[in-house]
Every structure is written in structure tokens, then in C-alpha cells.
mmCIF file of C-alpha atoms in Angstrom:
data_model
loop_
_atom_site.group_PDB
_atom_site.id
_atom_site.type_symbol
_atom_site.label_atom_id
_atom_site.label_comp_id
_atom_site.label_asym_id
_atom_site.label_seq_id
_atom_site.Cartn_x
_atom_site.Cartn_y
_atom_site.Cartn_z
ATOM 1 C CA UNK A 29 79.712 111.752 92.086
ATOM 2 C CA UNK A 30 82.419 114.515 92.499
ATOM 3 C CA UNK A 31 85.637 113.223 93.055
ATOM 4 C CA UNK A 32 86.615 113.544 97.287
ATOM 5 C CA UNK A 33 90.635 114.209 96.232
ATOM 6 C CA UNK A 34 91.147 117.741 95.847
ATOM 7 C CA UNK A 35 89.173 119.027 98.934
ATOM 8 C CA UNK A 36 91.122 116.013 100.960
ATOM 9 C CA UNK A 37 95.191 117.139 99.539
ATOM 10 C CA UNK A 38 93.540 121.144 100.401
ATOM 11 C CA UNK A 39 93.199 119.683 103.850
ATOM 12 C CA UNK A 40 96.358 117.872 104.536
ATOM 13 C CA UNK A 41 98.183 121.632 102.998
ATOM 14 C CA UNK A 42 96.633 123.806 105.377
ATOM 15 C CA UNK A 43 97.380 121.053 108.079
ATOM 16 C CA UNK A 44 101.385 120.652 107.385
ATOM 17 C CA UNK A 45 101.403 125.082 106.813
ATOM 18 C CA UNK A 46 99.848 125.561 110.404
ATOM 19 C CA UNK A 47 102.465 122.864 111.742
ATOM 20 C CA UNK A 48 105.287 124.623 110.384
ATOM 21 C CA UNK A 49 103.674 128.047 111.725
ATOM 22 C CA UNK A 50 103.586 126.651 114.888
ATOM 23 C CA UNK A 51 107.043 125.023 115.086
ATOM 24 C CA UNK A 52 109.159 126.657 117.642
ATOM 25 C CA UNK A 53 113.143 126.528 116.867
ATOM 26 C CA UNK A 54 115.528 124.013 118.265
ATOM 27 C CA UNK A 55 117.068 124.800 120.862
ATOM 28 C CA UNK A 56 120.839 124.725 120.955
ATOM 29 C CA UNK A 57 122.793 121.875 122.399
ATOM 30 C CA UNK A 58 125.982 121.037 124.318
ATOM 31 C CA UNK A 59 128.227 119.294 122.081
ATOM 32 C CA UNK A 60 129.274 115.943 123.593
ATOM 33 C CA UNK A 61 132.608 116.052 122.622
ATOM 34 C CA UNK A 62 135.631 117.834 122.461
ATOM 35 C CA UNK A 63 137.834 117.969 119.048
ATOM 36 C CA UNK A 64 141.470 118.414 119.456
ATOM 37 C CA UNK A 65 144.920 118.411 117.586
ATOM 38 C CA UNK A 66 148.186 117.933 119.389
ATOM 39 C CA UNK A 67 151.214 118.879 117.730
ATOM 40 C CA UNK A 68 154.329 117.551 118.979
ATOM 41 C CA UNK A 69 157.112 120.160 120.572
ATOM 42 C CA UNK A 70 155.138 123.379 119.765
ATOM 43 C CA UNK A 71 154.214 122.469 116.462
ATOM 44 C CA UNK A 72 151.117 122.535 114.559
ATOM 45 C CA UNK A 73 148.885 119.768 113.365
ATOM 46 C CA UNK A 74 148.605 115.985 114.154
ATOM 47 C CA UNK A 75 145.959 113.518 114.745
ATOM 48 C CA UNK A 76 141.988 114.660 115.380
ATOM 49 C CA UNK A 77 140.864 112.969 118.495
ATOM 50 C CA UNK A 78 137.915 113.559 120.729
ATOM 51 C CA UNK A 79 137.369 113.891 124.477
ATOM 52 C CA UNK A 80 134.755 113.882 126.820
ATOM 53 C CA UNK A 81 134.301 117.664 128.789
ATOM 54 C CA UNK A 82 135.130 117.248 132.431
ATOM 55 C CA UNK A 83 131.501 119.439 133.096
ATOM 56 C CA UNK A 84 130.970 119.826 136.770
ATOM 57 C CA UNK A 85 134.469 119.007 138.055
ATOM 58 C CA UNK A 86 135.263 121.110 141.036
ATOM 59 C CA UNK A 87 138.610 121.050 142.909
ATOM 60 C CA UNK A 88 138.701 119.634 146.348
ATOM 61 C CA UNK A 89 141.189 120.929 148.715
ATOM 62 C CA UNK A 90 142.479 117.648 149.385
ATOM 63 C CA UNK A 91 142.662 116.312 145.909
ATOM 64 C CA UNK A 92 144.093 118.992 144.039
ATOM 65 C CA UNK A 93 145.188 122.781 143.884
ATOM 66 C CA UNK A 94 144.013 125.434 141.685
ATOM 67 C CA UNK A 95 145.664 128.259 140.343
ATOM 68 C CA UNK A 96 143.954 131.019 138.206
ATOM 69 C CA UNK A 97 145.144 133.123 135.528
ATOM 70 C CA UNK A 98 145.034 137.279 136.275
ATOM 71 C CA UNK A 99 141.425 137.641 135.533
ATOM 72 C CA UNK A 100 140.258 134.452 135.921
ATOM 73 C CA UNK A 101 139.726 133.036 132.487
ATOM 74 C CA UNK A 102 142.358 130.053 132.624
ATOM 75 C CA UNK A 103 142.177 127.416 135.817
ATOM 76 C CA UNK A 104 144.336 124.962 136.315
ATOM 77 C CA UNK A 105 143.591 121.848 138.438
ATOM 78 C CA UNK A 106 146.939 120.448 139.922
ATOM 79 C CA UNK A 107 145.663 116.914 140.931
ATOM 80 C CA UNK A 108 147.191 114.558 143.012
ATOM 81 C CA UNK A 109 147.952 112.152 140.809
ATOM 82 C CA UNK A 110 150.341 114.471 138.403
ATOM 83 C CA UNK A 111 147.780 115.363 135.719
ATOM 84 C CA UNK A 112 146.476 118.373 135.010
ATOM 85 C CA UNK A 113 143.101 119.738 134.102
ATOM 86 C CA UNK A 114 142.649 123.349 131.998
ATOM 87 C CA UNK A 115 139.552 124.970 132.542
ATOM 88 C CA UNK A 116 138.407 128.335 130.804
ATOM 89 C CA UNK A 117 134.673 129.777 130.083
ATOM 90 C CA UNK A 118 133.512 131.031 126.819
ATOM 91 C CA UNK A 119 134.882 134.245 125.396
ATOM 92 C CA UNK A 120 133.050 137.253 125.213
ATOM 93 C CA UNK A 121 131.418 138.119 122.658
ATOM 94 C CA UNK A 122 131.610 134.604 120.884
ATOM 95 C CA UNK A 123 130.193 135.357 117.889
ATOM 96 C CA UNK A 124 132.788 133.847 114.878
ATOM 97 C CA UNK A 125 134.678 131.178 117.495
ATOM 98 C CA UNK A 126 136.542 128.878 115.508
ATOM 99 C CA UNK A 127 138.701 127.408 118.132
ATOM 100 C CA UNK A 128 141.158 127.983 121.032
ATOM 101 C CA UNK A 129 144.946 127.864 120.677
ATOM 102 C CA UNK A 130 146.974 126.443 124.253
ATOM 103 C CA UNK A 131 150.867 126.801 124.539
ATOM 104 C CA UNK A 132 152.734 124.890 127.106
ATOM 105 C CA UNK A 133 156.707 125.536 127.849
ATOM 106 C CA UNK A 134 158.208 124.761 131.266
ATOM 107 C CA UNK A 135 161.466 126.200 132.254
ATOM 108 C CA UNK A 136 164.548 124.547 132.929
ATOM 109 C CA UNK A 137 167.584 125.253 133.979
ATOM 110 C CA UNK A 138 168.962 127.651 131.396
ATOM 111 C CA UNK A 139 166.341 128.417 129.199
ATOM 112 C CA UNK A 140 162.951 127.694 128.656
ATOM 113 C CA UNK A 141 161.341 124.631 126.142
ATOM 114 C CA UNK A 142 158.398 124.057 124.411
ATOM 115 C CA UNK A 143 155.652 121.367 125.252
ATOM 116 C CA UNK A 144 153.412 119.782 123.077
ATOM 117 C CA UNK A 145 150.672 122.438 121.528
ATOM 118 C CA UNK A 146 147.311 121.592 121.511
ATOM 119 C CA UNK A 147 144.714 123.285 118.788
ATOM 120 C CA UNK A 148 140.760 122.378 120.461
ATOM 121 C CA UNK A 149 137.323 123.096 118.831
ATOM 122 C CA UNK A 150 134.797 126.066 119.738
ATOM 123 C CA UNK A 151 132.864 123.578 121.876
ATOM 124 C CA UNK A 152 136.038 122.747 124.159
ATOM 125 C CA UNK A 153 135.757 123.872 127.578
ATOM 126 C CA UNK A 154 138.329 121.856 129.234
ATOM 127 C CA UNK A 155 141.551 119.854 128.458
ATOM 128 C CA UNK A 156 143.393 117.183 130.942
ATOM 129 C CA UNK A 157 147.157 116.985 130.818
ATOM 130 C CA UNK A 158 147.954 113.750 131.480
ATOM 131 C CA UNK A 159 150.988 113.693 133.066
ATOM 132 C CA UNK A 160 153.499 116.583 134.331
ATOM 133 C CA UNK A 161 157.008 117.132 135.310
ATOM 134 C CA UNK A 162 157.567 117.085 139.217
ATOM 135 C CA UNK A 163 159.551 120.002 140.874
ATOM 136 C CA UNK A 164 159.368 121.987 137.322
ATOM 137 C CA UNK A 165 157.781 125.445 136.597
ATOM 138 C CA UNK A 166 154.653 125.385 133.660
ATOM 139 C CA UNK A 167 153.280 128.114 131.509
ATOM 140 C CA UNK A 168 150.222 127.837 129.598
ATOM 141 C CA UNK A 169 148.320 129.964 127.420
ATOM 142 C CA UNK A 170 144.765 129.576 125.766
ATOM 143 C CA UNK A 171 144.276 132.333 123.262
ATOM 144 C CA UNK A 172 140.939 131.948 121.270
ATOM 145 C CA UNK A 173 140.790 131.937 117.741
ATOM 146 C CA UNK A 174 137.735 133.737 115.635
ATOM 147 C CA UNK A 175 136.914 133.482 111.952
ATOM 148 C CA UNK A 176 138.600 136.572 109.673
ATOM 149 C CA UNK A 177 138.322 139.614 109.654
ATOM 150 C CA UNK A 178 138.184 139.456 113.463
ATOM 151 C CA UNK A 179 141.700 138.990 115.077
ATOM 152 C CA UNK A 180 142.641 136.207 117.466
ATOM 153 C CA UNK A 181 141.526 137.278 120.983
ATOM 154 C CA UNK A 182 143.820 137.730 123.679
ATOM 155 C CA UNK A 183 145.485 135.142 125.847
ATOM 156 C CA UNK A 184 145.051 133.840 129.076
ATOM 157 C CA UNK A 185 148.390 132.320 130.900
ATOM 158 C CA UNK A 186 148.692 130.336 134.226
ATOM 159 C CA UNK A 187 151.713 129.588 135.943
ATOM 160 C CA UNK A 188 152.158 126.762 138.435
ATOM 161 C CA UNK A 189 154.476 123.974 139.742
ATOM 162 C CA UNK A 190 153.803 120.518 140.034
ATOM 163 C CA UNK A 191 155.108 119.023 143.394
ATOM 164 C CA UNK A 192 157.047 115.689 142.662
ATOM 165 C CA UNK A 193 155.837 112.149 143.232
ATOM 166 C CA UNK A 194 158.094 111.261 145.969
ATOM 167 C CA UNK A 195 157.379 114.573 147.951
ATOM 168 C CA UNK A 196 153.391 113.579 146.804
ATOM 169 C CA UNK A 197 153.799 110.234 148.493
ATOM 170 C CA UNK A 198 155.482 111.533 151.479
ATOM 171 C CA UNK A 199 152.338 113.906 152.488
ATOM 172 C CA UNK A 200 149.745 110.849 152.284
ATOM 173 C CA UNK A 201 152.334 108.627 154.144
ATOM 174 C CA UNK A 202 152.368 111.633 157.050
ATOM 175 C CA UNK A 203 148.345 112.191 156.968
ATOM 176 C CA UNK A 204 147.772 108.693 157.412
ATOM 177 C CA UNK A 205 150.372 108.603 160.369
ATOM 178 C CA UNK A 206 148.701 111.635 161.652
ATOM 179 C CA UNK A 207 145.457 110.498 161.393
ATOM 180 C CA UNK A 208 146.473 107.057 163.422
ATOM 181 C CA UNK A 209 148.108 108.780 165.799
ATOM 182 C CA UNK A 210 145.132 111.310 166.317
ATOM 183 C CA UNK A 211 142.719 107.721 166.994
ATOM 184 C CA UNK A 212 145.314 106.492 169.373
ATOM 185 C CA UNK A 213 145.505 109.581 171.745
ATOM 186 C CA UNK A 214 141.761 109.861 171.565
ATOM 187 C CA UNK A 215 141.563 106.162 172.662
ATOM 188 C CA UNK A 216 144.006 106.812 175.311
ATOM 189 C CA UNK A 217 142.173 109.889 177.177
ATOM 190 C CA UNK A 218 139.103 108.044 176.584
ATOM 191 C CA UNK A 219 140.833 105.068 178.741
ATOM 192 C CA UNK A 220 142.568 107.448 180.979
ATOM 193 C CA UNK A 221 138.543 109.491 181.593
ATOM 194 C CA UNK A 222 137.413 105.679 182.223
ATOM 195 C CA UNK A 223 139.718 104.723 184.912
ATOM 196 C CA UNK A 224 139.422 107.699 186.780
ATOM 197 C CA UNK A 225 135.662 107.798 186.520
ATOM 198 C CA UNK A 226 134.860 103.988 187.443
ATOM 199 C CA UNK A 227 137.789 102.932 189.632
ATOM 200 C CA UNK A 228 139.680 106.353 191.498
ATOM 201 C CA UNK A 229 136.659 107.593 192.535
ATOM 202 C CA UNK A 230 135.185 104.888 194.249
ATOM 203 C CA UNK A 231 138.101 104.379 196.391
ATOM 204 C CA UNK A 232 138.696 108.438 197.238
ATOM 205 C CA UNK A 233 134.760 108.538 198.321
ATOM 206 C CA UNK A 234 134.555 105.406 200.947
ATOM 207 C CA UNK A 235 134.171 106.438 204.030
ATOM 208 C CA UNK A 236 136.722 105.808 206.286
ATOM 209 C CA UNK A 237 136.121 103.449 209.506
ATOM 210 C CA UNK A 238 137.004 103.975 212.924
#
């Protein structure tokens, strides 16, 4: 009885050969996570540590302020809280991305000093300062970085000015007083519309005896 082997392994061949034919590519992914270095006072290096992207965040009028670099490339989110969240798109073209390169100084009142520099992966789309000055004057640059022979791109800066705590907590003291005071003279003309409606009128329309 011929042997059933050969004509069975021919089978299973063609099978895995029209499989891989028929594979389609896999499709490229988001990264989960952002890789960063922060180097203290403008310097280079430090430890790797990963974030999670910010992706959909969209400033609200009442919980932050955005200001754009010229052209658009660099946002940053002033929130109310004192933090600060960079946001940029990818550069164009992106072939050969290594990386992005982001410069902070803030000025003070002579001269002008360096803030930590932070190096973030090719995948990095956003970046949240935790914390900022009150009442002082940021600059920050992102300025991508591509693979030799191509040169590092050119930079995107943003200016702004982070309002101090106190001046933060007096504006949510005053819209709360506003907002109370608003509910009180609504209640009022509400009372005042009342009276007149159900008690004046009444009185002006009897009709008078002789």
C-alpha cells in the first residue's frame, strides 16, 4: 500500500504558501507611550521615563489658555492649575525622525536662564510641564531631530506667561461671587414680578363703591 505521507506534507506546503500570499501587512500602530530624557538646567541626558500622550485633549476657555507658535506647530496649554501642556503635530516629511529636542528658559530680571531640557522619542506628541513660575515670561522650542545625513529640522518657539496663583485664586473667588450674586438678583425680580402680579393688581382693579 503506497505510503499517504508525501501527498499529505505536498498539501499542508501549498496550504501555508497560499496563506502567506494572502497575508495582508500590519498595519501601523500608535505607540502607547512616550520616551523622554530630562536633563537638568539645559543639559543633556538623565533618566528614560515614559508617559502617557494626552490624545484628544482640547483647551476649554475656562480651564486654560492657549497660545500658538507663528505657524502653528507648537501649542501651549496654560492650565489653571500652573502646569503646562506642549502640543505639536508630526513634521513634514517624517521620513528618518529620531526624536524632538524642547528648550525652556524664562527671563528674569537681568538676563535670561535656562530650564530643564527635555530630549522625547519620534512617537511623542505631547509633553506636560508640571509646574510653572507665576508672573514670569517662558520660551520654548521643539526642534525635531532626523537620522544623518539629514539636518535637524527647524524649530518651533512659543512664548507665554503664566498668571500667578494668588491672582489665579482671586478670579475663581470673583466668578463664584458673581455667579451668587447673578442667582440673587434673578430671585429678587422674580419676587418683585410675583408681588406685583398676585397682590398690586388685585387691589388697582376692584371696583370702587359708591
Amino acid at each position: 500500500m503506497p505510503s499517504l505521507l508525501p501527498p499529505f506534507l505536498a498539501l499542508l506546503c501549498l496550504g501555508a504558501a497560499a496563506g502567506a500570499g494572502s497575508a495582508r501587512p500590519a498595519e501601523p500602530r500608535d505607540e502607547p507611550w512616550c520616551p523622554y530624557k530630562v536633563g537638568a538646567e539645559g543639559e543633556a541626558g538623565g533618566r528614560l521615563c515614559f508617559r502617557t500622550p494626552a490624545r484628544g485633549f482640547q483647551c476649554s476657555a475656562r480651564a486654560c489658555r492657549a497660545h500658538r507658535s507663528p505657524g502653528g506647530g507648537l501649542v501651549a496649554n496654560v492650565l489653571r492649575n500652573g502646569s503646562v501642556l506642549l502640543q505639536w503635530g508630526p513634521p513634514r516629511p517624517a521620513a528618518g525622525l529620531r526624536g524632538f529636542a524642547l528648550n525652556c528658559s524664562w527671563d528674569g530680571t537681568y538676563t535670561r536662564f535656562p530650564c530643564d531640557s527635555v530630549e522625547l522619542g519620534a512617537a511623542c506628541r505631547d509633553y506636560l510641564l508640571p509646574e510653572a513660575h507665576g508672573s514670569v515670561r517662558y520660551r520654548l522650542c521643539l526642534q525635531p531631530r532626523f537620522a544623518p545625513p539629514r539636518p535637524a529640522g527647524p524649530a518651533h518657539c512659543v512664548e507665554f506667561r503664566v498668571e500667578p496663583a494668588a491672582m489665579r485664586d482671586i478670579v475663581v473667588a470673583m466668578t463664584a461671587v458673581g455667579g451668587s450674586i447673578c442667582v440673587m438678583l434673578v430671585f429678587i425680580c422674580l419676587l418683585v414680578a410675583y408681588i406685583t402680579e398676585n397682590l398690586m393688581s388685585p387691589a388697582l382693579a376692584a371696583p370702587r363703591r359708591a
